[in-house]
Short mmCIF file of C-alpha atoms in Angstrom, two decimals:
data_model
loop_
_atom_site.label_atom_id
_atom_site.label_comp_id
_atom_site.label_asym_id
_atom_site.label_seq_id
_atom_site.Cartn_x
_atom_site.Cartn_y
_atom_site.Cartn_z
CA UNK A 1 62.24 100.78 32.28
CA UNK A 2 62.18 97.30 33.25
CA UNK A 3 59.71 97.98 35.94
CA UNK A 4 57.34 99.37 33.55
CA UNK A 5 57.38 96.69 31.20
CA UNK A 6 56.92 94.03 33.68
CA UNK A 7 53.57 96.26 34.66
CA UNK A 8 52.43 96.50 31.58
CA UNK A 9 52.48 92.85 30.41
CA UNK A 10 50.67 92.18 34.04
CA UNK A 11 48.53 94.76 34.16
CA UNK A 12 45.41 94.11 36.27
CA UNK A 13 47.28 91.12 38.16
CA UNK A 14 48.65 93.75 40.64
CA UNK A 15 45.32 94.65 41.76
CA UNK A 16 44.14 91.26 42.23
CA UNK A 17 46.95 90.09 43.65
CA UNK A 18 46.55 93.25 46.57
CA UNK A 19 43.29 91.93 47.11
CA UNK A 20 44.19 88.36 48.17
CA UNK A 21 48.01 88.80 49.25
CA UNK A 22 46.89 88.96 52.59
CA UNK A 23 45.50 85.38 52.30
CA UNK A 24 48.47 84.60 50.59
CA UNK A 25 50.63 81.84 53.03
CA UNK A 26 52.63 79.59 50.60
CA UNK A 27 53.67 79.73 46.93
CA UNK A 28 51.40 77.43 45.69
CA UNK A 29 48.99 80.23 46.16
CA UNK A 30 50.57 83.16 44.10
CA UNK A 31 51.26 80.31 41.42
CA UNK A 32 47.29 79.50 41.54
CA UNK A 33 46.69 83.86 41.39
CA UNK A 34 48.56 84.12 38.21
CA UNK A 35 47.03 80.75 36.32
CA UNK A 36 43.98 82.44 37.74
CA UNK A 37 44.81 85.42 35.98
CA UNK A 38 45.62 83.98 32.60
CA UNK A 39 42.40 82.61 32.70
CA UNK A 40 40.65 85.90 32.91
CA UNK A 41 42.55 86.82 30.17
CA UNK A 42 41.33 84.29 27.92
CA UNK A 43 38.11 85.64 28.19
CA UNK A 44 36.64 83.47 31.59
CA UNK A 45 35.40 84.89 34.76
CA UNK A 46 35.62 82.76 37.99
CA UNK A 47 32.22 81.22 39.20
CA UNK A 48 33.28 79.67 42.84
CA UNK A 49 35.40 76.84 44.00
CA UNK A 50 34.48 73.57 44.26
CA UNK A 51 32.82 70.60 41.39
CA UNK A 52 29.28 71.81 41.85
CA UNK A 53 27.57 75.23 41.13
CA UNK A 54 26.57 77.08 44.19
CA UNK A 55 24.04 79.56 44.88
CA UNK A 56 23.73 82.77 43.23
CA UNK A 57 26.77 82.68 41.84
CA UNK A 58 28.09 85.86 39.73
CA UNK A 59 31.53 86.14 37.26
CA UNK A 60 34.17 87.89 38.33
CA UNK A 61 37.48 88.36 38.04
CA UNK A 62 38.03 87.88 41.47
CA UNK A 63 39.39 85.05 43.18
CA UNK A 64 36.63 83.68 45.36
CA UNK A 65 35.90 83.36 48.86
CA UNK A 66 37.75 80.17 50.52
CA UNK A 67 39.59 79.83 47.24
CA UNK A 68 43.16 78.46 49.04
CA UNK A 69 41.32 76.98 52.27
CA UNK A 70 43.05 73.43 50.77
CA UNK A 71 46.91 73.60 50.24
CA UNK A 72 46.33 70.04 48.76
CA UNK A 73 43.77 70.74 46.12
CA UNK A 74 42.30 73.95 44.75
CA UNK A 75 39.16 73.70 42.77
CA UNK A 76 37.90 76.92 40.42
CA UNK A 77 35.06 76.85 38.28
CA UNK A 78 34.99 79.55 35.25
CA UNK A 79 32.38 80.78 32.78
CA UNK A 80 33.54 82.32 29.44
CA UNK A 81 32.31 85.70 28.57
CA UNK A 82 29.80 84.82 26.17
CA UNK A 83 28.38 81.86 28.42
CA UNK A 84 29.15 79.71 25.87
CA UNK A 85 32.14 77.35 27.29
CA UNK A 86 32.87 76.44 31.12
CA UNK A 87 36.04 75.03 32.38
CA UNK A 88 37.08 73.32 35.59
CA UNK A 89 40.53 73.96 37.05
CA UNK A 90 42.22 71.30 39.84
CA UNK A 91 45.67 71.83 41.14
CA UNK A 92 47.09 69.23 43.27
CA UNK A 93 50.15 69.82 45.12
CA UNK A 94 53.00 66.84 44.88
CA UNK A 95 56.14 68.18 47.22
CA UNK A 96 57.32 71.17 45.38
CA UNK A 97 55.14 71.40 42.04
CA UNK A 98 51.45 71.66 41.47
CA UNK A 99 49.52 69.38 38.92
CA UNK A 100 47.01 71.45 37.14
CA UNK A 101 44.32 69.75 34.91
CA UNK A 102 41.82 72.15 33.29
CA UNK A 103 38.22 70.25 31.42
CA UNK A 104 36.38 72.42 29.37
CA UNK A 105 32.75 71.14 30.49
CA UNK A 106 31.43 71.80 26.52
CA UNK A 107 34.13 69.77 24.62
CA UNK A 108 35.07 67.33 27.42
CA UNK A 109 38.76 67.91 26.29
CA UNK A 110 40.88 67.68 29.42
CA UNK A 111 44.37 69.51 29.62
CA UNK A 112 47.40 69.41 32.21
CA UNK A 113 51.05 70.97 32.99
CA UNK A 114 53.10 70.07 35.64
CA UNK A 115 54.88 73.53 36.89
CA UNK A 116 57.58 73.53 39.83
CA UNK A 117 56.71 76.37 42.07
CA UNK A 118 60.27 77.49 42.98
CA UNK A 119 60.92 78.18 39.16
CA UNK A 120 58.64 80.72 39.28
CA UNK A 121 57.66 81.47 42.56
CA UNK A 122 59.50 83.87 45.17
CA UNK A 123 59.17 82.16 48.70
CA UNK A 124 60.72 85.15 50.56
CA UNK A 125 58.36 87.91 48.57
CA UNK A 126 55.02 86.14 48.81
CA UNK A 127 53.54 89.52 50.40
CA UNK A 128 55.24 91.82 47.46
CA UNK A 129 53.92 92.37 43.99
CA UNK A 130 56.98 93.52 42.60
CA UNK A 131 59.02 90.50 43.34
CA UNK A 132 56.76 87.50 44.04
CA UNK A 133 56.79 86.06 40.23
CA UNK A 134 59.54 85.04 38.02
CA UNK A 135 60.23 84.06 34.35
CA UNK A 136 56.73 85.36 33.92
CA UNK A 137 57.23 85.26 30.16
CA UNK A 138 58.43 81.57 30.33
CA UNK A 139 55.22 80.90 32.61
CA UNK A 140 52.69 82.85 30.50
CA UNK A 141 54.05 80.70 27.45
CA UNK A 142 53.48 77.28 28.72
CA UNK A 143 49.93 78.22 29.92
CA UNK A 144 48.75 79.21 26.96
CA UNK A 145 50.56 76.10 24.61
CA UNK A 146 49.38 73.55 27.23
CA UNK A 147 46.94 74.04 29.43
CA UNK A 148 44.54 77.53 28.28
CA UNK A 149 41.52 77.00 26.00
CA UNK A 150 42.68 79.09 22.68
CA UNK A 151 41.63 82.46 22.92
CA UNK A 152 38.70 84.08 20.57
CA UNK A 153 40.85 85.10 17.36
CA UNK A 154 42.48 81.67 17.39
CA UNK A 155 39.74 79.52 17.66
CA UNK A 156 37.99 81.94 14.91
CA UNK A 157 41.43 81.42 12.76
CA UNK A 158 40.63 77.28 13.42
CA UNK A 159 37.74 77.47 11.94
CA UNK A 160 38.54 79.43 9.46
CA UNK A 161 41.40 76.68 8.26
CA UNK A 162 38.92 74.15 8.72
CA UNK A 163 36.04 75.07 6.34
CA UNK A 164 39.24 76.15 3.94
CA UNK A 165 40.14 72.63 4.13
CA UNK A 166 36.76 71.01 3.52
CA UNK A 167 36.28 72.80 0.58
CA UNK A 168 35.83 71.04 -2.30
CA UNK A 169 38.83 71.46 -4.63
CA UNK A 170 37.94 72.88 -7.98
CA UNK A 171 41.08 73.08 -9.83
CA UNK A 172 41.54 69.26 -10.34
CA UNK A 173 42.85 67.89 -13.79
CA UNK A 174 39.45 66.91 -15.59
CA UNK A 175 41.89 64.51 -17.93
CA UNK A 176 43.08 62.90 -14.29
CA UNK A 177 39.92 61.22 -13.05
CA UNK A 178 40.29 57.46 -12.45
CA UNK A 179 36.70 57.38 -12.61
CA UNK A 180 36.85 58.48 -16.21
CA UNK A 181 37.61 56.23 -19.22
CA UNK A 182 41.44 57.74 -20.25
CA UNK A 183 41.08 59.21 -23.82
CA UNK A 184 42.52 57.73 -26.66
CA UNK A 185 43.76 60.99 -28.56
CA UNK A 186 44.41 63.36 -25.46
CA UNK A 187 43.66 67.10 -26.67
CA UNK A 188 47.24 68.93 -28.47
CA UNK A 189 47.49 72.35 -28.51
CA UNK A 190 47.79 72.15 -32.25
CA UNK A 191 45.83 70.55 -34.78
CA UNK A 192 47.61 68.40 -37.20
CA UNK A 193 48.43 69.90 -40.21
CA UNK A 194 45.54 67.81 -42.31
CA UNK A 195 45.40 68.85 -46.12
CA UNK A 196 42.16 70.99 -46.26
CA UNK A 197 39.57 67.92 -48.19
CA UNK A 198 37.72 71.08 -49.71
CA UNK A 199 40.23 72.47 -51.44
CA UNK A 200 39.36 73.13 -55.13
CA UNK A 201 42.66 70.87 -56.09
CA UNK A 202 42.71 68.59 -53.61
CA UNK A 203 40.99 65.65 -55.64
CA UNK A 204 42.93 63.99 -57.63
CA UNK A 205 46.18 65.72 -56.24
CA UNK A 206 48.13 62.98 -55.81
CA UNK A 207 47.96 61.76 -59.71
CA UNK A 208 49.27 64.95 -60.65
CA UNK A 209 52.47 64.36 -58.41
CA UNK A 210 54.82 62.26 -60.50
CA UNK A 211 56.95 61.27 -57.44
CA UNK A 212 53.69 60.29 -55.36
CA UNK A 213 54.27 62.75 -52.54
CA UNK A 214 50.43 63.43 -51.71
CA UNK A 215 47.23 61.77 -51.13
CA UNK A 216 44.20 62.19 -52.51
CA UNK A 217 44.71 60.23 -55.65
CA UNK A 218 42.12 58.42 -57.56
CA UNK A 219 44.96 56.19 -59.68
CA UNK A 220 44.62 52.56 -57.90
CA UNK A 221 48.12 51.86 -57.56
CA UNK A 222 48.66 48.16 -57.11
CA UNK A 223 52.34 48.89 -56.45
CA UNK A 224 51.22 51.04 -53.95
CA UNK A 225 48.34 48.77 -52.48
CA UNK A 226 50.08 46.92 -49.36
CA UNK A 227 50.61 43.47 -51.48
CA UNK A 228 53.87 42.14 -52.00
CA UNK A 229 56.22 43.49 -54.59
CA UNK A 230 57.49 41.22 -57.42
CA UNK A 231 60.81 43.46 -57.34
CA UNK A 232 59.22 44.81 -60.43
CA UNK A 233 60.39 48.85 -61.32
CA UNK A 234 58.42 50.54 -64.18
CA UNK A 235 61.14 52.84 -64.91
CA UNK A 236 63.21 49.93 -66.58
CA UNK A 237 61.11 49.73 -68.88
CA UNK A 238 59.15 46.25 -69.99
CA UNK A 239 59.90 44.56 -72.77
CA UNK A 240 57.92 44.74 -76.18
CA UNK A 241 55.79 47.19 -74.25
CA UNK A 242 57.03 50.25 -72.72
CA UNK A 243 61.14 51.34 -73.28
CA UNK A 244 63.55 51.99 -70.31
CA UNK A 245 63.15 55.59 -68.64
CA UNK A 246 59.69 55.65 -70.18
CA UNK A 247 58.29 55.90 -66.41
CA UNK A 248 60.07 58.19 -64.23
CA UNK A 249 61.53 56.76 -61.23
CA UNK A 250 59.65 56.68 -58.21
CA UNK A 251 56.50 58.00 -60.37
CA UNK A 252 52.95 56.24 -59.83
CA UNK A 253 52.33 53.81 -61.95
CA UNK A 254 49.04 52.07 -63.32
CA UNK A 255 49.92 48.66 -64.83
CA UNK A 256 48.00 47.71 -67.90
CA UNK A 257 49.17 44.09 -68.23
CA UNK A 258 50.43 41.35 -66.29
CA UNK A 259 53.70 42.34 -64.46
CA UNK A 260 55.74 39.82 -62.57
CA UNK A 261 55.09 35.69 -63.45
CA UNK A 262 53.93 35.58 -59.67
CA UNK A 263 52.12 38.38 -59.17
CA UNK A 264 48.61 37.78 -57.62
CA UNK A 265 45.46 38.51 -59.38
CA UNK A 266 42.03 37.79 -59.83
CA UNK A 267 40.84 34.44 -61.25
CA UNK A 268 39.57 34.81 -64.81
CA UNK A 269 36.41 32.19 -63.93
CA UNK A 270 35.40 33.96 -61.27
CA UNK A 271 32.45 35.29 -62.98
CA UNK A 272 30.13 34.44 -66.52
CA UNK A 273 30.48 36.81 -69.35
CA UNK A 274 27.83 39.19 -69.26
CA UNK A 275 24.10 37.60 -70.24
CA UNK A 276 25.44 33.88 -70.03
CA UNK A 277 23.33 32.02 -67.43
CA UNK A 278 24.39 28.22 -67.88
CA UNK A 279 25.52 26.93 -64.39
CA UNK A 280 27.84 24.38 -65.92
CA UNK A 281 29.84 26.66 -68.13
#
């Protein structure tokens, strides 16, 4: 069972690694056969080796001709499917690991990993498919987190998020602009609950209210005004003119003489009698 899991996660590395196992003389070659592999994966086909393009080149998912002629360095070139992104891939070979640094050619963005070959690399199986690799699940991992180009759906899924992003956000609060001038009376969800002004009763309501509970009078209540009060209450009454209780308490009142010694009123000079036009009167 375990056998036919491992070929089914690798399936088409076997045959590619039959085709070049007899070229196969270290470990840093079957470590460069399965990077190559996860490449092909990804959606590239292999070009040649070396920095420049040669001849009549053609993609395939072969491993070229003279790809492991240098232990020290190997140099790949891939093409993606859609001949829309190419990537160089360097290995360099430090004691027991290999440096890999891959440059996609479209985006100039360079990636590397640094793998140890022994971790994943059978020395005494280099000829045998079946045992060669190890922690091929652990390798596959870190190839594709740091050193593959994303594949097609993820890069799609990118730039997806990224127009999501850069879309203009419609559900702001239009009362939360600090370009706007704050309003003074922010919108309620209820009116206030304003006496209707066309109601058949409503003028002259308030003088038919003895304890002066609503507006709308059209009584000028000095008491009532916003001047000082004397102290003066109608409902005692005032002497040699109206008796105690004759005003209910706390009833609107229209004074019709002088009330208080102190109280402030108009000046009785302020203006001729009527049809009297001598200045020096």
């Amino acid at each position: 069972m375990t056998n036919k899991i491992l070929f089914l996660k690798m399936a088409g590395l076997e045959p590619l690694f039959n085709c070049v196992s007899n070229s196969i003389t270290c470990s840093q070659d079957a470590l460069i056969c399965f990077v190559h592999w996860e490449i092909v994966k990804s959606g590239y086909k292999c070009l040649g080796i070396g920095d420049e393009a040669g001849k009549e080149e053609k993609k395939s998912e072969l491993l070229p001709a003279g790809w492991n002629e240098s232990k020290e360095l190997y140099t790949l070139r891939y093409r993606s499917n859609d001949d829309k992104s190419s990537l160089l891939l360097k290995a360099f070979t430090v004691d027991s690991t290999l440096i890999f640094n891959l440059m996609d050619s479209t985006t100039e963005k360079v990636t590397d990993l640094t793998l140890n070959v022994n971790d994943y690399i059978d020395e005494a199986n280099l000829r045998t498919f079946e045992s060669v690799f190890k922690n091929t699940d652990e390798l596959a991992i870190k190839l594709k987190s740091s050193l593959l180009p994303p594949e097609k759906e993820e890069r799609q899924e990118k730039k997806e998020k990224k127009r999501e992003s850069e879309k203009p956000q419609n559900s702001r609060d239009p009362y939360n602009n600090p370009l706007l001038i704050p309003h003074r009376n922010p919108p309620t969800r209820h009116p206030p609950d304003w006496p209707d002004p066309m109601a058949p009763f409503a003028a002259g309501g308030a003088d038919l209210d003895p304890f002066g509970g609503r507006a709308g009078g059209m009584i000028v209540d000095p008491l009532r005004a916003g001047f000082p009060r004397s102290g003066f209450d109608p409902s005692s009454g005032i002497p040699g003119v109206l008796p105690p209780g004759a005003v209910p308490p706390g009833a609107r009142f229209d004074p019709f003489g002088p009330v208080g010694r102190h109280r402030p009123g108009p000046d009785p000079d302020h203006m001729p009698p009527p049809g009297y036009d001598d200045m020096f009167m």
